[in-house]
Amino acid sequence: MKFMPKGFRTLIANSVVIALPVIGETLAFLDVFDWKSVLPPDYAGWFILAVGLLNIWLRFNTTTPVGEKY
């Protein structure tokens, strides 16, 4: 990903992870979106595992502080 400084990749990935359930729950609250139809409860644990592995991978591949140009 040469189009952005390396220090921001982890922040962007985690921001997306934070935003998805917040948006989903907000829409579910408004009776517009059924979050459980997209991610059944049986798969929630696997999703959390994938997010954790993604964060570990990003941490090992980040060689600069947040926001520093590469």
Tab-separated table of N, CA, C and O in Angstrom:
chain	number	residue	atom	x	y	z
A	1	MET	N	0.843	-1.177	0.000
A	1	MET	CA	0.000	0.000	0.000
A	1	MET	C	0.890	1.242	0.000
A	1	MET	O	1.150	1.824	1.034
A	2	LYS	N	1.331	1.644	-1.133
A	2	LYS	CA	2.221	2.790	-1.237
A	2	LYS	C	1.473	4.115	-1.313
A	2	LYS	O	2.077	5.154	-1.344
A	3	PHE	N	0.153	4.101	-1.356
A	3	PHE	CA	-0.600	5.340	-1.529
A	3	PHE	C	-0.868	6.075	-0.235
A	3	PHE	O	-1.430	7.145	-0.247
A	4	MET	N	-0.487	5.518	0.900
A	4	MET	CA	-0.662	6.206	2.177
A	4	MET	C	0.503	5.874	3.096
A	4	MET	O	1.132	4.839	2.936
A	5	PRO	N	0.788	6.763	4.043
A	5	PRO	CA	1.853	6.456	5.000
A	5	PRO	C	1.553	5.167	5.753
A	5	PRO	O	0.410	4.894	6.092
A	6	LYS	N	2.574	4.373	6.003
A	6	LYS	CA	2.392	3.075	6.629
A	6	LYS	C	1.808	3.176	8.031
A	6	LYS	O	1.114	2.293	8.477
A	7	GLY	N	2.078	4.253	8.728
A	7	GLY	CA	1.601	4.388	10.095
A	7	GLY	C	0.094	4.486	10.219
A	7	GLY	O	-0.457	4.305	11.297
A	8	PHE	N	-0.590	4.764	9.116
A	8	PHE	CA	-2.042	4.912	9.168
A	8	PHE	C	-2.802	3.637	8.853
A	8	PHE	O	-4.005	3.561	9.064
A	9	ARG	N	-2.144	2.612	8.329
A	9	ARG	CA	-2.864	1.395	7.941
A	9	ARG	C	-3.572	0.751	9.121
A	9	ARG	O	-4.736	0.353	9.009
A	10	THR	N	-2.891	0.631	10.240
A	10	THR	CA	-3.502	0.016	11.411
A	10	THR	C	-4.662	0.851	11.917
A	10	THR	O	-5.708	0.311	12.286
A	11	LEU	N	-4.505	2.168	11.934
A	11	LEU	CA	-5.601	3.035	12.382
A	11	LEU	C	-6.814	2.922	11.474
A	11	LEU	O	-7.953	2.853	11.949
A	12	ILE	N	-6.600	2.890	10.185
A	12	ILE	CA	-7.713	2.787	9.246
A	12	ILE	C	-8.401	1.433	9.389
A	12	ILE	O	-9.634	1.357	9.435
A	13	ALA	N	-7.641	0.368	9.472
A	13	ALA	CA	-8.229	-0.965	9.611
A	13	ALA	C	-9.057	-1.060	10.885
A	13	ALA	O	-10.189	-1.566	10.877
A	14	ASN	N	-8.524	-0.561	11.984
A	14	ASN	CA	-9.261	-0.628	13.241
A	14	ASN	C	-10.460	0.306	13.248
A	14	ASN	O	-11.483	-0.004	13.851
A	15	SER	N	-10.372	1.425	12.565
A	15	SER	CA	-11.517	2.332	12.467
A	15	SER	C	-12.660	1.680	11.705
A	15	SER	O	-13.831	1.815	12.079
A	16	VAL	N	-12.325	0.951	10.652
A	16	VAL	CA	-13.360	0.233	9.899
A	16	VAL	C	-13.988	-0.845	10.772
A	16	VAL	O	-15.212	-1.013	10.791
A	17	VAL	N	-13.158	-1.565	11.520
A	17	VAL	CA	-13.670	-2.612	12.411
A	17	VAL	C	-14.605	-2.011	13.460
A	17	VAL	O	-15.638	-2.591	13.790
A	18	ILE	N	-14.269	-0.854	13.967
A	18	ILE	CA	-15.119	-0.180	14.953
A	18	ILE	C	-16.398	0.324	14.299
A	18	ILE	O	-17.485	0.203	14.861
A	19	ALA	N	-16.294	0.877	13.110
A	19	ALA	CA	-17.441	1.505	12.453
A	19	ALA	C	-18.497	0.495	12.017
A	19	ALA	O	-19.702	0.780	12.110
A	20	LEU	N	-18.097	-0.682	11.550
A	20	LEU	CA	-19.064	-1.643	11.025
A	20	LEU	C	-20.125	-2.054	12.046
A	20	LEU	O	-21.321	-1.961	11.748
A	21	PRO	N	-19.759	-2.523	13.234
A	21	PRO	CA	-20.815	-2.899	14.175
A	21	PRO	C	-21.618	-1.706	14.684
A	21	PRO	O	-22.815	-1.837	14.957
A	22	VAL	N	-20.987	-0.546	14.804
A	22	VAL	CA	-21.721	0.643	15.249
A	22	VAL	C	-22.789	1.006	14.225
A	22	VAL	O	-23.949	1.249	14.573
A	23	ILE	N	-22.419	1.007	12.958
A	23	ILE	CA	-23.391	1.299	11.900
A	23	ILE	C	-24.470	0.219	11.860
A	23	ILE	O	-25.661	0.517	11.760
A	24	GLY	N	-24.054	-1.031	11.945
A	24	GLY	CA	-25.016	-2.135	11.918
A	24	GLY	C	-26.013	-2.071	13.054
A	24	GLY	O	-27.218	-2.242	12.861
A	25	GLU	N	-25.519	-1.830	14.263
A	25	GLU	CA	-26.420	-1.749	15.414
A	25	GLU	C	-27.331	-0.529	15.341
A	25	GLU	O	-28.486	-0.583	15.745
A	26	THR	N	-26.814	0.572	14.823
A	26	THR	CA	-27.643	1.770	14.666
A	26	THR	C	-28.772	1.504	13.678
A	26	THR	O	-29.928	1.850	13.926
A	27	LEU	N	-28.438	0.864	12.545
A	27	LEU	CA	-29.470	0.538	11.566
A	27	LEU	C	-30.462	-0.491	12.112
A	27	LEU	O	-31.656	-0.409	11.838
A	28	ALA	N	-29.970	-1.465	12.881
A	28	ALA	CA	-30.865	-2.451	13.486
A	28	ALA	C	-31.811	-1.773	14.476
A	28	ALA	O	-32.994	-2.123	14.561
A	29	PHE	N	-31.299	-0.818	15.211
A	29	PHE	CA	-32.134	-0.073	16.149
A	29	PHE	C	-33.236	0.666	15.411
A	29	PHE	O	-34.355	0.789	15.895
A	30	LEU	N	-32.947	1.129	14.232
A	30	LEU	CA	-33.930	1.852	13.435
A	30	LEU	C	-34.798	0.904	12.599
A	30	LEU	O	-35.559	1.338	11.754
A	31	ASP	N	-34.684	-0.392	12.818
A	31	ASP	CA	-35.443	-1.426	12.090
A	31	ASP	C	-35.223	-1.374	10.585
A	31	ASP	O	-36.107	-1.701	9.800
A	32	VAL	N	-34.032	-0.973	10.182
A	32	VAL	CA	-33.719	-0.899	8.765
A	32	VAL	C	-32.820	-2.063	8.350
A	32	VAL	O	-32.851	-2.500	7.216
A	33	PHE	N	-32.046	-2.582	9.279
A	33	PHE	CA	-31.017	-3.558	8.956
A	33	PHE	C	-30.996	-4.643	10.018
A	33	PHE	O	-30.991	-4.346	11.212
A	34	ASP	N	-30.995	-5.898	9.592
A	34	ASP	CA	-30.909	-7.019	10.537
A	34	ASP	C	-29.470	-7.535	10.545
A	34	ASP	O	-29.060	-8.291	9.668
A	35	TRP	N	-28.693	-7.093	11.533
A	35	TRP	CA	-27.270	-7.437	11.628
A	35	TRP	C	-27.060	-8.935	11.708
A	35	TRP	O	-26.119	-9.485	11.154
A	36	LYS	N	-27.941	-9.646	12.394
A	36	LYS	CA	-27.775	-11.094	12.584
A	36	LYS	C	-27.954	-11.866	11.279
A	36	LYS	O	-27.493	-12.992	11.175
A	37	SER	N	-28.608	-11.296	10.288
A	37	SER	CA	-28.729	-11.988	9.003
A	37	SER	C	-27.425	-11.918	8.211
A	37	SER	O	-27.184	-12.737	7.334
A	38	VAL	N	-26.584	-10.948	8.506
A	38	VAL	CA	-25.294	-10.812	7.824
A	38	VAL	C	-24.220	-11.626	8.542
A	38	VAL	O	-23.420	-12.299	7.916
A	39	LEU	N	-24.204	-11.566	9.856
A	39	LEU	CA	-23.216	-12.303	10.652
A	39	LEU	C	-23.964	-13.122	11.706
A	39	LEU	O	-24.263	-12.627	12.787
A	40	PRO	N	-24.288	-14.372	11.360
A	40	PRO	CA	-24.999	-15.216	12.323
A	40	PRO	C	-24.185	-15.383	13.608
A	40	PRO	O	-22.951	-15.348	13.579
A	41	PRO	N	-24.855	-15.555	14.739
A	41	PRO	CA	-24.145	-15.699	16.020
A	41	PRO	C	-23.096	-16.813	16.012
A	41	PRO	O	-22.082	-16.713	16.699
A	42	ASP	N	-23.312	-17.867	15.221
A	42	ASP	CA	-22.335	-18.962	15.157
A	42	ASP	C	-20.991	-18.518	14.579
A	42	ASP	O	-19.964	-19.137	14.824
A	43	TYR	N	-20.990	-17.454	13.782
A	43	TYR	CA	-19.762	-16.988	13.131
A	43	TYR	C	-19.121	-15.801	13.837
A	43	TYR	O	-18.046	-15.361	13.435
A	44	ALA	N	-19.750	-15.276	14.854
A	44	ALA	CA	-19.218	-14.092	15.539
A	44	ALA	C	-17.818	-14.356	16.112
A	44	ALA	O	-16.935	-13.512	16.019
A	45	GLY	N	-17.615	-15.522	16.694
A	45	GLY	CA	-16.298	-15.861	17.245
A	45	GLY	C	-15.217	-15.899	16.181
A	45	GLY	O	-14.092	-15.447	16.403
A	46	TRP	N	-15.546	-16.453	15.013
A	46	TRP	CA	-14.584	-16.499	13.905
A	46	TRP	C	-14.258	-15.097	13.413
A	46	TRP	O	-13.122	-14.806	13.030
A	47	PHE	N	-15.257	-14.228	13.397
A	47	PHE	CA	-15.039	-12.847	12.979
A	47	PHE	C	-14.075	-12.149	13.939
A	47	PHE	O	-13.137	-11.478	13.516
A	48	ILE	N	-14.283	-12.347	15.233
A	48	ILE	CA	-13.396	-11.745	16.229
A	48	ILE	C	-11.979	-12.289	16.084
A	48	ILE	O	-10.996	-11.541	16.186
A	49	LEU	N	-11.849	-13.583	15.821
A	49	LEU	CA	-10.534	-14.186	15.600
A	49	LEU	C	-9.857	-13.550	14.382
A	49	LEU	O	-8.668	-13.201	14.431
A	50	ALA	N	-10.600	-13.369	13.301
A	50	ALA	CA	-10.040	-12.763	12.087
A	50	ALA	C	-9.586	-11.331	12.347
A	50	ALA	O	-8.523	-10.914	11.870
A	51	VAL	N	-10.357	-10.577	13.109
A	51	VAL	CA	-9.980	-9.198	13.428
A	51	VAL	C	-8.694	-9.187	14.254
A	51	VAL	O	-7.781	-8.395	13.998
A	52	GLY	N	-8.594	-10.069	15.209
A	52	GLY	CA	-7.378	-10.151	16.023
A	52	GLY	C	-6.158	-10.513	15.191
A	52	GLY	O	-5.085	-9.914	15.346
A	53	LEU	N	-6.311	-11.479	14.297
A	53	LEU	CA	-5.194	-11.869	13.430
A	53	LEU	C	-4.807	-10.738	12.481
A	53	LEU	O	-3.617	-10.520	12.228
A	54	LEU	N	-5.794	-10.013	11.969
A	54	LEU	CA	-5.503	-8.860	11.115
A	54	LEU	C	-4.697	-7.809	11.881
A	54	LEU	O	-3.717	-7.261	11.364
A	55	ASN	N	-5.078	-7.547	13.116
A	55	ASN	CA	-4.353	-6.561	13.919
A	55	ASN	C	-2.923	-7.003	14.209
A	55	ASN	O	-1.997	-6.195	14.174
A	56	ILE	N	-2.726	-8.287	14.476
A	56	ILE	CA	-1.373	-8.805	14.706
A	56	ILE	C	-0.539	-8.649	13.433
A	56	ILE	O	0.606	-8.194	13.475
A	57	TRP	N	-1.121	-9.019	12.293
A	57	TRP	CA	-0.416	-8.895	11.023
A	57	TRP	C	-0.035	-7.445	10.741
A	57	TRP	O	1.095	-7.158	10.346
A	58	LEU	N	-0.980	-6.522	10.947
A	58	LEU	CA	-0.690	-5.108	10.722
A	58	LEU	C	0.407	-4.599	11.658
A	58	LEU	O	1.267	-3.822	11.265
A	59	ARG	N	0.381	-5.046	12.899
A	59	ARG	CA	1.396	-4.591	13.853
A	59	ARG	C	2.791	-5.023	13.424
A	59	ARG	O	3.757	-4.270	13.522
A	60	PHE	N	2.921	-6.248	12.940
A	60	PHE	CA	4.224	-6.734	12.514
A	60	PHE	C	4.674	-6.111	11.204
A	60	PHE	O	5.862	-6.069	10.916
A	61	ASN	N	3.756	-5.637	10.391
A	61	ASN	CA	4.109	-5.037	9.109
A	61	ASN	C	4.243	-3.526	9.182
A	61	ASN	O	4.602	-2.899	8.190
A	62	THR	N	3.944	-2.928	10.300
A	62	THR	CA	4.109	-1.489	10.466
A	62	THR	C	5.499	-1.227	11.014
A	62	THR	O	5.859	-1.728	12.069
A	63	THR	N	6.264	-0.449	10.264
A	63	THR	CA	7.647	-0.193	10.688
A	63	THR	C	7.866	1.266	11.052
A	63	THR	O	8.971	1.646	11.410
A	64	THR	N	6.818	2.078	10.948
A	64	THR	CA	6.954	3.500	11.265
A	64	THR	C	5.887	3.898	12.277
A	64	THR	O	4.855	3.253	12.385
A	65	PRO	N	6.126	4.968	13.021
A	65	PRO	CA	5.107	5.472	13.928
A	65	PRO	C	3.898	5.991	13.148
A	65	PRO	O	3.983	6.272	11.951
A	66	VAL	N	2.792	6.152	13.818
A	66	VAL	CA	1.563	6.622	13.186
A	66	VAL	C	1.800	7.976	12.540
A	66	VAL	O	2.324	8.906	13.151
A	67	GLY	N	1.444	8.067	11.250
A	67	GLY	CA	1.512	9.318	10.535
A	67	GLY	C	2.856	9.693	9.953
A	67	GLY	O	2.948	10.636	9.182
A	68	GLU	N	3.898	8.989	10.290
A	68	GLU	CA	5.223	9.324	9.763
A	68	GLU	C	5.333	8.855	8.321
A	68	GLU	O	4.886	7.762	7.979
A	69	LYS	N	5.914	9.665	7.480
A	69	LYS	CA	6.077	9.276	6.067
A	69	LYS	C	7.109	8.164	5.960
A	69	LYS	O	8.065	8.108	6.719
A	70	TYR	N	6.918	7.283	5.003
A	70	TYR	CA	7.839	6.165	4.797
A	70	TYR	C	8.835	6.545	3.810
A	70	TYR	O	9.663	6.713	3.349
